[in-house]
Coordinates of C-alpha atoms in Angstrom, one line a residue:
M1 CA 0.7 1.9 -12.7
A2 CA 2.0 2.9 -9.3
A3 CA 1.7 0.4 -6.5
Q4 CA -0.1 3.0 -4.4
E5 CA -2.7 3.4 -7.0
M6 CA -3.5 -0.3 -6.9
R7 CA -4.3 -0.3 -3.2
Q8 CA -8.1 -0.9 -3.4
G9 CA -10.7 -1.2 -0.7
S10 CA -12.0 -4.5 0.5
S11 CA -15.4 -4.3 -1.2
E12 CA -16.8 -3.2 -4.5
G13 CA -17.1 0.5 -4.7
D14 CA -14.6 1.3 -2.0
L15 CA -12.3 4.2 -2.9
S16 CA -8.6 3.7 -3.6
P17 CA -6.5 6.8 -2.7
V18 CA -6.1 7.8 -6.4
L19 CA -9.8 7.4 -7.1
A20 CA -10.6 9.5 -4.1
A21 CA -8.2 12.1 -5.3
V22 CA -10.0 12.5 -8.7
L23 CA -13.3 12.6 -6.9
A24 CA -12.0 15.4 -4.7
L25 CA -11.2 17.4 -7.7
V26 CA -14.6 17.1 -9.3
I27 CA -16.2 18.0 -6.0
E28 CA -14.1 21.2 -5.9
R29 CA -15.4 22.2 -9.3
P30 CA -16.6 20.5 -12.5
S31 CA -13.9 19.9 -15.0
Y32 CA -13.2 18.3 -18.4
G33 CA -10.7 15.4 -18.6
Y34 CA -7.6 17.3 -19.8
E35 CA -8.0 20.0 -17.2
L36 CA -8.6 17.4 -14.5
G37 CA -5.3 15.7 -15.5
H38 CA -3.5 19.0 -15.2
R39 CA -5.1 19.7 -11.8
F40 CA -4.4 16.2 -10.6
D41 CA -0.7 16.5 -11.5
E42 CA -0.4 19.8 -9.7
R43 CA -2.1 18.6 -6.5
F44 CA -1.4 14.9 -6.3
G45 CA 1.3 14.1 -8.9
E46 CA 4.0 13.9 -6.3
L47 CA 2.2 11.1 -4.6
Y48 CA 0.5 9.4 -7.6
P49 CA 2.3 9.9 -10.9
I50 CA -0.3 8.7 -13.5
S51 CA -1.0 9.3 -17.2
Q52 CA -3.7 11.4 -18.7
S53 CA -5.3 8.2 -20.1
R54 CA -5.6 6.9 -16.6
I55 CA -7.5 10.0 -15.6
Y56 CA -10.2 9.1 -18.1
Q57 CA -10.3 5.5 -16.8
L58 CA -10.8 6.8 -13.3
L59 CA -13.5 9.2 -14.4
D60 CA -15.3 6.2 -16.1
R61 CA -14.9 4.3 -12.9
L62 CA -16.5 7.1 -10.9
R63 CA -19.4 7.3 -13.3
T64 CA -19.9 3.5 -13.1
L65 CA -20.1 3.8 -9.3
G66 CA -22.5 6.7 -9.6
L67 CA -20.1 9.0 -7.8
A68 CA -19.6 11.4 -10.8
E69 CA -21.7 12.3 -13.8
E70 CA -21.1 13.9 -17.2
I71 CA -22.6 17.4 -17.9
P72 CA -22.6 19.4 -21.1
D73 CA -19.9 22.1 -21.7
D74 CA -21.9 25.4 -21.3
S75 CA -18.9 27.7 -21.6
E76 CA -18.9 30.6 -24.1
R77 CA -16.3 28.8 -26.2
A78 CA -18.2 25.5 -26.4
S79 CA -20.1 26.6 -29.6
L80 CA -16.8 27.4 -31.4
R81 CA -15.3 24.0 -31.1
Q82 CA -16.1 20.4 -30.4
P83 CA -17.9 20.2 -27.0
R84 CA -15.8 18.7 -24.2
P85 CA -17.8 16.7 -21.7
H86 CA -17.3 18.0 -18.1
Y87 CA -17.6 15.9 -15.0
R88 CA -19.1 16.8 -11.6
A89 CA -19.6 14.8 -8.4
T90 CA -23.0 13.4 -7.6
A91 CA -24.6 13.7 -4.2
A92 CA -23.6 10.1 -3.6
G93 CA -20.0 11.0 -4.6
A94 CA -19.9 13.8 -2.1
R95 CA -21.2 11.5 0.6
R96 CA -18.7 8.8 -0.3
H97 CA -15.8 11.3 -0.3
R98 CA -16.8 12.5 3.2
Q99 CA -16.8 8.9 4.4
W100 CA -13.4 8.3 2.9
I101 CA -12.0 11.4 4.5
A102 CA -13.4 10.3 7.9
A103 CA -12.0 6.7 7.6
A104 CA -8.9 5.7 9.4
I105 CA -5.7 6.6 7.6
Q106 CA -3.9 3.5 6.4
A107 CA -0.3 2.7 7.5
D108 CA 2.6 3.8 5.4
P109 CA 3.3 1.1 2.8
R110 CA 7.0 1.5 3.2
R111 CA 6.8 0.9 6.9
E112 CA 4.6 -2.1 6.3
E113 CA 7.2 -3.5 3.9
L114 CA 10.0 -2.9 6.4
L115 CA 8.2 -4.8 9.1
R116 CA 7.3 -7.7 6.8
R117 CA 11.0 -8.0 5.9
L118 CA 12.1 -7.9 9.5
L119 CA 9.6 -10.5 10.5
A120 CA 10.7 -12.7 7.7
T121 CA 14.3 -12.6 8.9
S122 CA 15.6 -15.2 11.3
A123 CA 16.0 -13.9 14.8
H124 CA 19.6 -15.0 14.7
D125 CA 20.5 -13.2 11.4
A126 CA 21.4 -9.8 12.7
R127 CA 23.5 -8.9 9.7
T128 CA 20.6 -9.4 7.4
M129 CA 18.5 -7.2 9.7
L130 CA 21.2 -4.5 9.4
Q131 CA 21.1 -4.7 5.6
I132 CA 17.3 -4.3 5.7
V133 CA 17.6 -1.2 7.9
D134 CA 20.3 0.2 5.7
S135 CA 18.1 -0.3 2.6
Y136 CA 15.2 1.4 4.5
E137 CA 17.4 4.3 5.3
R138 CA 18.5 4.8 1.7
A139 CA 14.9 4.7 0.6
C140 CA 13.9 7.3 3.2
L141 CA 16.9 9.6 2.3
D142 CA 16.1 9.3 -1.4
D143 CA 12.5 10.2 -0.7
M144 CA 13.5 13.2 1.4
A145 CA 15.9 14.4 -1.4
H146 CA 13.2 14.0 -4.0
R147 CA 10.6 15.9 -2.1
S148 CA 13.0 18.8 -1.2
T149 CA 14.0 19.3 -4.9
R150 CA 10.5 19.0 -6.4
S151 CA 8.9 22.4 -6.7
V152 CA 5.2 22.4 -6.7
H153 CA 3.3 25.0 -8.7
R154 CA -0.5 25.3 -8.5
S155 CA -2.6 27.4 -10.8
D156 CA -6.1 26.5 -9.7
D157 CA -8.3 29.2 -8.1
E158 CA -8.2 28.1 -4.5
P159 CA -7.7 30.9 -2.0
S160 CA -4.0 31.3 -1.4
E161 CA -4.4 31.2 2.4
R162 CA -6.1 27.8 2.1
K163 CA -3.2 26.5 0.0
R164 CA -0.7 27.9 2.5
L165 CA -2.4 26.1 5.4
R166 CA -2.6 22.8 3.5
D167 CA 1.0 23.1 2.4
V168 CA 2.2 23.9 5.9
L169 CA 0.3 20.9 7.4
I170 CA 1.6 18.5 4.7
S171 CA 5.2 19.8 5.0
E172 CA 5.2 19.4 8.8
E173 CA 3.7 15.9 8.6
R174 CA 6.4 14.8 6.1
R175 CA 9.1 16.4 8.3
L176 CA 8.0 14.7 11.4
A177 CA 7.5 11.4 9.6
H178 CA 11.0 11.5 8.2
E179 CA 12.4 12.5 11.6
G180 CA 10.6 9.5 13.2
R181 CA 11.9 7.1 10.6
L182 CA 15.5 8.3 11.0
K183 CA 15.2 8.0 14.8
F184 CA 14.0 4.5 14.4
I185 CA 16.8 3.7 12.0
A186 CA 19.4 5.0 14.5
F187 CA 17.8 3.0 17.3
A188 CA 17.6 -0.2 15.2
R189 CA 21.2 0.1 14.0
R190 CA 22.5 0.6 17.5
H191 CA 20.7 -2.5 18.8
I192 CA 21.5 -4.7 15.8
Q193 CA 25.2 -3.7 15.9
A194 CA 25.3 -4.4 19.6
E195 CA 24.0 -7.9 18.9
I196 CA 26.6 -8.4 16.2
D197 CA 29.4 -7.2 18.4
S198 CA 28.2 -9.4 21.3
R199 CA 28.2 -12.5 19.0
D200 CA 31.6 -11.7 17.6
D201 CA 33.0 -11.4 21.1
R202 CA 31.5 -14.8 22.1
G203 CA 32.6 -16.4 18.8

């Protein structure tokens, strides 16, 4: 299970990002479990790679919280095969999702980990700081390479202009975030290296 998926709220019933993602999909339109898994992978799989069985667990969680409910399969093919339960959001689910959207966006976990490691390092151990920054840079570059090579194909019935707007916004957020990280890395490396050089000169 991905670490991001495990990031839960502070009280019972708060939405984790992955639970909110499943809720968003059943708000868009009712779906049965397998279809939800497919839609989840297309929309959120890059951020939260989870299994189909985990989708059903999350649906059960939403039902337990009263945020989603099971409805009968009323499609034309339902009588020709074993009925597949569909899931839709309840009114409480729609309200909770709006509250989740409006809540403050949490800090980047990778950034938090970087800061924790830097704070745990002795102020006099510049070489260890440099290793931490180097490790952070490798992680950022690996992430950039992964995102640039992964092609995302969506087959749901959202209007194409809405998809395009969303994709443009996400792409620009990622670009600017990576640009900011790389600028910080260059800044940190300059200052740490200057400290190392200064101590070498004195020593």
